[in-house]
mmCIF file of C-alpha atoms in Angstrom:
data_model
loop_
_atom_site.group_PDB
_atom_site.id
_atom_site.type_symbol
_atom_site.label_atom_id
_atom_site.label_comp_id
_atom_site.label_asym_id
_atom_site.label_seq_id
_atom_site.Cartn_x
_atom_site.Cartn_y
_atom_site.Cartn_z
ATOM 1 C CA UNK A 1 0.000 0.000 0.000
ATOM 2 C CA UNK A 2 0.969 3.555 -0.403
ATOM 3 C CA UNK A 3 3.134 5.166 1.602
ATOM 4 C CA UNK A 4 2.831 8.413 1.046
ATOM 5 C CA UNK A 5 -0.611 9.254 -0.301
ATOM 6 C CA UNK A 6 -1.504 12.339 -1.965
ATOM 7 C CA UNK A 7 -4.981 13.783 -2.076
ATOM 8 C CA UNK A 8 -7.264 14.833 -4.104
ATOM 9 C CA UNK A 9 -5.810 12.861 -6.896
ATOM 10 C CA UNK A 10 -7.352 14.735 -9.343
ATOM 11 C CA UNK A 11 -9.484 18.207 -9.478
ATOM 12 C CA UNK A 12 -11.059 20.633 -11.775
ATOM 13 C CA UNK A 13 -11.258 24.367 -10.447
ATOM 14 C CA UNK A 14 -12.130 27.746 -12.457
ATOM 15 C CA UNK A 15 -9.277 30.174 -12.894
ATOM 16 C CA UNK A 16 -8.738 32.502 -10.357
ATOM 17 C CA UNK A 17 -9.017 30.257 -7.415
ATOM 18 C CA UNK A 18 -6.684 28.284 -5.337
ATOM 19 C CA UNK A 19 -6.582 24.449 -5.107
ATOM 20 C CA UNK A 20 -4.886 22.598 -1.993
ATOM 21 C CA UNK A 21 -2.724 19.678 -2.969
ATOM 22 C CA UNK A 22 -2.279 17.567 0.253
ATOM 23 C CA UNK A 23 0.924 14.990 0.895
ATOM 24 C CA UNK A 24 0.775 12.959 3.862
ATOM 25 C CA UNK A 25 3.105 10.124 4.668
ATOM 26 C CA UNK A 26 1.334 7.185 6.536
ATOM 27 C CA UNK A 27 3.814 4.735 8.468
ATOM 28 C CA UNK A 28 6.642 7.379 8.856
ATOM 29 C CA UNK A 29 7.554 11.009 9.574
ATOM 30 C CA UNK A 30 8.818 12.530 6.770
ATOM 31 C CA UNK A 31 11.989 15.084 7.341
ATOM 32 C CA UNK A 32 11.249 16.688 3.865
ATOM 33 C CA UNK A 33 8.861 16.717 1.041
ATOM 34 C CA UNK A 34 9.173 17.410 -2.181
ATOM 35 C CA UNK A 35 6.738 19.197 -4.568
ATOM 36 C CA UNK A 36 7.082 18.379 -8.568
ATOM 37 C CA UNK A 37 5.132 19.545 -11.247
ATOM 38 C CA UNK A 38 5.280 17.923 -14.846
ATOM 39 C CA UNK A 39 3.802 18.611 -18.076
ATOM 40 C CA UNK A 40 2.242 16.374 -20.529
ATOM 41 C CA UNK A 41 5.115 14.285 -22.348
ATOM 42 C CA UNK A 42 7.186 16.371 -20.331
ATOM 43 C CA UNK A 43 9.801 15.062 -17.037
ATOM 44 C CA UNK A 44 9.019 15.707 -13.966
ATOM 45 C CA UNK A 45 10.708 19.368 -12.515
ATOM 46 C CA UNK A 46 11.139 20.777 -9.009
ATOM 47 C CA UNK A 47 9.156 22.926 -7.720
ATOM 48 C CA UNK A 48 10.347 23.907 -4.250
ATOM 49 C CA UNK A 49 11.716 21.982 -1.362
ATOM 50 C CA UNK A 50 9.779 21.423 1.907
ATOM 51 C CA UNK A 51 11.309 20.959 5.459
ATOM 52 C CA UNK A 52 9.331 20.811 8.388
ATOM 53 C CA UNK A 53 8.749 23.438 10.632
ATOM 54 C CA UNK A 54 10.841 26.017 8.168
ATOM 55 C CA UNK A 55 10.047 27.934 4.356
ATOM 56 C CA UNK A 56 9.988 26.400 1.935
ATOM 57 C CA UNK A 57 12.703 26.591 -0.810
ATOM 58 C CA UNK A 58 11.725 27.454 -4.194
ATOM 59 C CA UNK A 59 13.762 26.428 -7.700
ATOM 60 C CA UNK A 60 14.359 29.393 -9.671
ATOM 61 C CA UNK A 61 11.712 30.659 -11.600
ATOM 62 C CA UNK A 62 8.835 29.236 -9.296
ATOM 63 C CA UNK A 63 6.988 31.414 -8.159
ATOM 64 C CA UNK A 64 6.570 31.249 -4.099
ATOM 65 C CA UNK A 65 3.481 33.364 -3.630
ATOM 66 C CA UNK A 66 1.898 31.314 -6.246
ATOM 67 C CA UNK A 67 2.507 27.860 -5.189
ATOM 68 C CA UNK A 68 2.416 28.387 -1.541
ATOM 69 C CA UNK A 69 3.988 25.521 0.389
ATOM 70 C CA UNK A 70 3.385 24.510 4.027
ATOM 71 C CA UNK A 71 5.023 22.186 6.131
ATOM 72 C CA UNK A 72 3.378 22.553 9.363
ATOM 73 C CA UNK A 73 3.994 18.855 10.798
ATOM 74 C CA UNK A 74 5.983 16.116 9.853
ATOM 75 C CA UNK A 75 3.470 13.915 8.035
ATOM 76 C CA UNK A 76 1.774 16.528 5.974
ATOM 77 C CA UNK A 77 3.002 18.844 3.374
ATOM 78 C CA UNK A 78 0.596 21.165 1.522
ATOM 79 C CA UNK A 79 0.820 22.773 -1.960
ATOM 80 C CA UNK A 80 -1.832 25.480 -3.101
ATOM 81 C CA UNK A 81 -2.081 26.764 -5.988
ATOM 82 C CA UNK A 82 -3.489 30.276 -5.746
ATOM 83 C CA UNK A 83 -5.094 32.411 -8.370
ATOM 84 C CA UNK A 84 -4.920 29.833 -10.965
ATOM 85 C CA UNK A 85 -4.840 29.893 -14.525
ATOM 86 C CA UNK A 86 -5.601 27.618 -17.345
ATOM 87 C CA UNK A 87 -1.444 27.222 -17.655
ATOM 88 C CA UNK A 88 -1.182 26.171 -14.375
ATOM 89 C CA UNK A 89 -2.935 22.730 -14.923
ATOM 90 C CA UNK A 90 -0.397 19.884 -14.732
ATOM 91 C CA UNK A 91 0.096 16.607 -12.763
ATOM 92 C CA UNK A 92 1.530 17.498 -9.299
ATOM 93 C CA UNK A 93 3.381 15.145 -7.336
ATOM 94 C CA UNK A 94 5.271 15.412 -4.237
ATOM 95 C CA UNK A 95 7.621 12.707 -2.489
ATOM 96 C CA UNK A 96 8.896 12.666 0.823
ATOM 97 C CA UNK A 97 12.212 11.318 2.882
ATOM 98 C CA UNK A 98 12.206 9.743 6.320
ATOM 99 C CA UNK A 99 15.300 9.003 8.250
ATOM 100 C CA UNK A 100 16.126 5.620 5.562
ATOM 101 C CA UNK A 101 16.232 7.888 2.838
ATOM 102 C CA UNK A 102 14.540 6.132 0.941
ATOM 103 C CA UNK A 103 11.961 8.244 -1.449
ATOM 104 C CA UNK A 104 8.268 7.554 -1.425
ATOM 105 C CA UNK A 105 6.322 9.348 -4.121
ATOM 106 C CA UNK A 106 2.383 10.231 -3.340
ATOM 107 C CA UNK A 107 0.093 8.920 -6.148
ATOM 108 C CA UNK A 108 0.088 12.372 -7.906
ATOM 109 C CA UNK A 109 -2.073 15.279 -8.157
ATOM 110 C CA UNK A 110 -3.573 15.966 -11.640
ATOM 111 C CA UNK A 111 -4.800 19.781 -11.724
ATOM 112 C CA UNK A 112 -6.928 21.122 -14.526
ATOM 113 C CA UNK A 113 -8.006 24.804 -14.262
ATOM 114 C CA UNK A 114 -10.592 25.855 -16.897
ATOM 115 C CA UNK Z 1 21.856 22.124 -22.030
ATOM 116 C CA UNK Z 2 19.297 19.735 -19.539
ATOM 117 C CA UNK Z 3 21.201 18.808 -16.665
ATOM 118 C CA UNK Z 4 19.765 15.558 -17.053
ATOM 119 C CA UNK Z 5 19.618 14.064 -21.069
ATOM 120 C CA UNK Z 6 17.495 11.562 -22.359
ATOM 121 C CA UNK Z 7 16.764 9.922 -25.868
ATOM 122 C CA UNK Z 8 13.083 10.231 -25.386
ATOM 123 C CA UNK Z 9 12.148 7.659 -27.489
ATOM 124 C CA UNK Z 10 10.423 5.952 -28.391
ATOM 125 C CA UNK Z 11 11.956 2.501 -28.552
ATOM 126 C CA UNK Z 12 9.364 -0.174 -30.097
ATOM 127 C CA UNK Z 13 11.082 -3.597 -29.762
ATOM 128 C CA UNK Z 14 9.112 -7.117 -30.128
ATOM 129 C CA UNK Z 15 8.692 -9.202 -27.122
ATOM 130 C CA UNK Z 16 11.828 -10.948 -26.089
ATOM 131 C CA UNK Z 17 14.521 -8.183 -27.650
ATOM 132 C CA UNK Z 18 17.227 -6.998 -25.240
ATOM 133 C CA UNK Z 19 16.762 -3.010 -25.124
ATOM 134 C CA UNK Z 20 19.425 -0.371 -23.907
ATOM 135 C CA UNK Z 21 18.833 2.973 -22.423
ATOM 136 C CA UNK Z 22 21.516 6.002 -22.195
ATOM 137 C CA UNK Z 23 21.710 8.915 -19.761
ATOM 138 C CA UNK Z 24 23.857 11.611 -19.832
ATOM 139 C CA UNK Z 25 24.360 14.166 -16.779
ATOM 140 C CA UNK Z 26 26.330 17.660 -16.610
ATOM 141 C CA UNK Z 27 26.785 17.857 -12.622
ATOM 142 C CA UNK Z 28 30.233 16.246 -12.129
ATOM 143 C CA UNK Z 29 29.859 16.947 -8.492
ATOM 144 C CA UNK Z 30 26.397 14.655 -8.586
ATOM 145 C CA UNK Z 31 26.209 11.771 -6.393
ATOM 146 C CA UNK Z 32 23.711 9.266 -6.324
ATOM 147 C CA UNK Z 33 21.857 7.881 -9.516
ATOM 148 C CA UNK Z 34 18.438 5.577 -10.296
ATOM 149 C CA UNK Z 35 16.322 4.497 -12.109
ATOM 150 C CA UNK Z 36 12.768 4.880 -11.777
ATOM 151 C CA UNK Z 37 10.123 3.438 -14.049
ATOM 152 C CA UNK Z 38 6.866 5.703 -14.820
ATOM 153 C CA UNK Z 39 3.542 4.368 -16.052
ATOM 154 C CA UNK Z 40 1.175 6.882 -18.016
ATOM 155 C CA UNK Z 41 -0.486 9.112 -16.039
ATOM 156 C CA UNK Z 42 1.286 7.778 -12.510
ATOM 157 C CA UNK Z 43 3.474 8.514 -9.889
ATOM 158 C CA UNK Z 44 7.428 7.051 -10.745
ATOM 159 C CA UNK Z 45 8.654 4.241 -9.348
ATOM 160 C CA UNK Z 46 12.032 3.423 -8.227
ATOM 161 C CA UNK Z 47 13.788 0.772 -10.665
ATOM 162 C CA UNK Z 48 16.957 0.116 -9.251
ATOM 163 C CA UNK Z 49 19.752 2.482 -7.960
ATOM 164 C CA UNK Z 50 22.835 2.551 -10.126
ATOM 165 C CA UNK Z 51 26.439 2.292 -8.219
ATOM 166 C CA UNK Z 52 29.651 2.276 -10.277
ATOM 167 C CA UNK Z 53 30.934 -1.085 -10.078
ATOM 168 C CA UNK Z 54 27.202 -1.716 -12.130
ATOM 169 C CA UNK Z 55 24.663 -3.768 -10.574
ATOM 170 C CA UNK Z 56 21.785 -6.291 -11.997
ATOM 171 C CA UNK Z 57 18.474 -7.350 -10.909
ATOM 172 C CA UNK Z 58 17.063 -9.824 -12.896
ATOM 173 C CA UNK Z 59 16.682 -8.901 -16.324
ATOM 174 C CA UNK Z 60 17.763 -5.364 -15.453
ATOM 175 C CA UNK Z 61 20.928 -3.873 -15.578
ATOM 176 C CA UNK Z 62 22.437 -0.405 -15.368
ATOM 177 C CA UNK Z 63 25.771 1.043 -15.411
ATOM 178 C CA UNK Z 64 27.460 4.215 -14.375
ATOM 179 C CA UNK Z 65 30.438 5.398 -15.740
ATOM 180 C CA UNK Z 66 31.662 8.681 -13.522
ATOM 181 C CA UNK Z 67 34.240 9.781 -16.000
ATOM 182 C CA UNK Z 68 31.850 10.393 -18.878
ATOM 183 C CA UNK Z 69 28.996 11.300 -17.129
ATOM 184 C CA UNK Z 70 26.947 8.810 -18.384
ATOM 185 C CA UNK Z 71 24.485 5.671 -16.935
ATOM 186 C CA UNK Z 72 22.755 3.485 -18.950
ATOM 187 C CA UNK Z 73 19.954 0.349 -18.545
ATOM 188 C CA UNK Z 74 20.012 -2.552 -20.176
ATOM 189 C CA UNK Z 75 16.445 -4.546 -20.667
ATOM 190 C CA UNK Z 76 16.772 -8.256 -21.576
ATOM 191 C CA UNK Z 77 13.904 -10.459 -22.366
ATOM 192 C CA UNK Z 78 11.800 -7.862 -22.600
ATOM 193 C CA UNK Z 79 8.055 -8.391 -21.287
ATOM 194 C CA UNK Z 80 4.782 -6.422 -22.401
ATOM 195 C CA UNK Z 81 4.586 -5.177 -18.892
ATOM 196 C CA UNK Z 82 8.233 -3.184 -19.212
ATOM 197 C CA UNK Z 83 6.116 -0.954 -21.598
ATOM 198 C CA UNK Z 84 6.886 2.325 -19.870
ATOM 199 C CA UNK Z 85 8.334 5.645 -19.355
ATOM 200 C CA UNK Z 86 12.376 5.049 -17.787
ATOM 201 C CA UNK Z 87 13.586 8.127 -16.094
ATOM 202 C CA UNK Z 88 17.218 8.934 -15.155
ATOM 203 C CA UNK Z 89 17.298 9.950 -12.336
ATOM 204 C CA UNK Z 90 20.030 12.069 -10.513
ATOM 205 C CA UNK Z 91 21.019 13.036 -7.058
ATOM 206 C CA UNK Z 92 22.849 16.319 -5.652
ATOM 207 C CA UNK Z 93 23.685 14.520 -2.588
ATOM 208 C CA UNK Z 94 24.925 11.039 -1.527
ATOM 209 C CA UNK Z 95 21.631 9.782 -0.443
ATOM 210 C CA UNK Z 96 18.611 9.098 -2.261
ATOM 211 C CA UNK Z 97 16.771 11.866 0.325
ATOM 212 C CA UNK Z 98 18.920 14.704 -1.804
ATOM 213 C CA UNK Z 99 16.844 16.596 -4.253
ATOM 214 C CA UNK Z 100 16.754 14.855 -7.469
ATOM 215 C CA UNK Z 101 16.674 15.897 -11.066
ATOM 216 C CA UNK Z 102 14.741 13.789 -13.913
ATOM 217 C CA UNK Z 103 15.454 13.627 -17.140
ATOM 218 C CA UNK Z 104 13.043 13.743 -19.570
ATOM 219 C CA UNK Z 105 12.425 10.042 -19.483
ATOM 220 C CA UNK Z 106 12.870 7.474 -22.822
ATOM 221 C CA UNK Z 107 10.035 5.734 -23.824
ATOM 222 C CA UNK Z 108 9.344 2.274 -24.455
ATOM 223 C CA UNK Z 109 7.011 -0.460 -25.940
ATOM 224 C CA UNK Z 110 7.115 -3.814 -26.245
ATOM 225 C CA UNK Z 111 5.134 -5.079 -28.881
ATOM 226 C CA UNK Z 112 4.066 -8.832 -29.063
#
């Protein structure tokens, strides 16, 4: 079963509003998530870095106001979109890191803003 | 230039063919390597890490070579099921908890 499990796994909102993207790992605490976005056909690219407790760090050219990131608790990571657009719509997918460091993706997030 | 290069494919081979994958990466300071398999429309999944001496699991194997910058995968006895997006994959850091960067993946189908 999953082990990091990512919810909702897919949702339609009108542009201009914000979406919540949740990541919550089950059977461990996770140190640090990660947030990735990718585009149809396209790989998957960082979006920001997500350590408990602390900011978030964005990759260069994401926008952190946007894609507002919040780590309040080591088993859940949240991503909203805010004010989104029709561009915006992608498959979002975070993974997260306990102390094995082993990776554990969440079952993606696919976003379509119409 | 991608920090992380792929031949995106993709690679239509007939059940049974052996099928081989190539990666090339520009960090020379990167330092741990996979990889991950991803079905349409999911999450990737990890393959196998890739360690310099080269290491096999089953009918997979992948290589690194540090000096050219460059990992590859080898598929023998290829199945329908290893129809698939492969990513390489590439760490900043030692352990597979460092931020990674995907290439753009190399697709592949086996036909029957």
């Amino acid at each position: 079963g999953a082990v990091v499990s990512q919810h909702p796994s897919r949702v339609i909102c009108k542009s201009g509003t914000s979406v919540k993207i949740e990541c919550r790992s089950l059977d461990f605490q996770a140190t640090t998530m990660f947030w990735y976005r990718q585009f149809p056909k396209q790989s998957l690219m960082l979006m920001a870095t997500s350590n408990e407790g602390s900011k978030a760090t964005y990759e260069q050219g994401v926008e952190k106001d946007k894609f507002l990131i919040n780590h309040a608790s080591l088993t859940l990571s949240t991503l909203t979109v805010t004010s989104a657009h029709p561009e915006d719509s992608s498959f979002y997918i975070c993974s997260a890191t306990g102390s094995g460091n082993t990776i554990y993706f969440g079952e993606g997030s696919w976003l379509t803003v119409v | 230039r991608k920090e992380v290069e792929q031949d995106p494919g993709p690679f239509n081979v007939p059940e049974g063919a052996t099928v081989a994958f190539n990666c090339t990466y520009s960090n020379s300071a990167s330092q741990s390597f996979f990889w991950y398999r991803q079905d349409c429309r999911k999450e990737p999944k990890l393959l196998m890490s890739v360690y310099s001496s080269g290491n096999e699991d089953g009918r997979f194997t992948a290589q690194l070579n540090r000096a050219s910058q460059y990992i590859s995968l080898l598929i023998r006895d290829s199945k329908l099921s290893d129809s698939a997006t492969y990513l390489c994959v590439v760490g900043r850091g030692p352990n597979a908890g460092n931020m990674l960067t995907f290439g753009g993946g190399t697709r592949l189908m086996v036909k029957p």
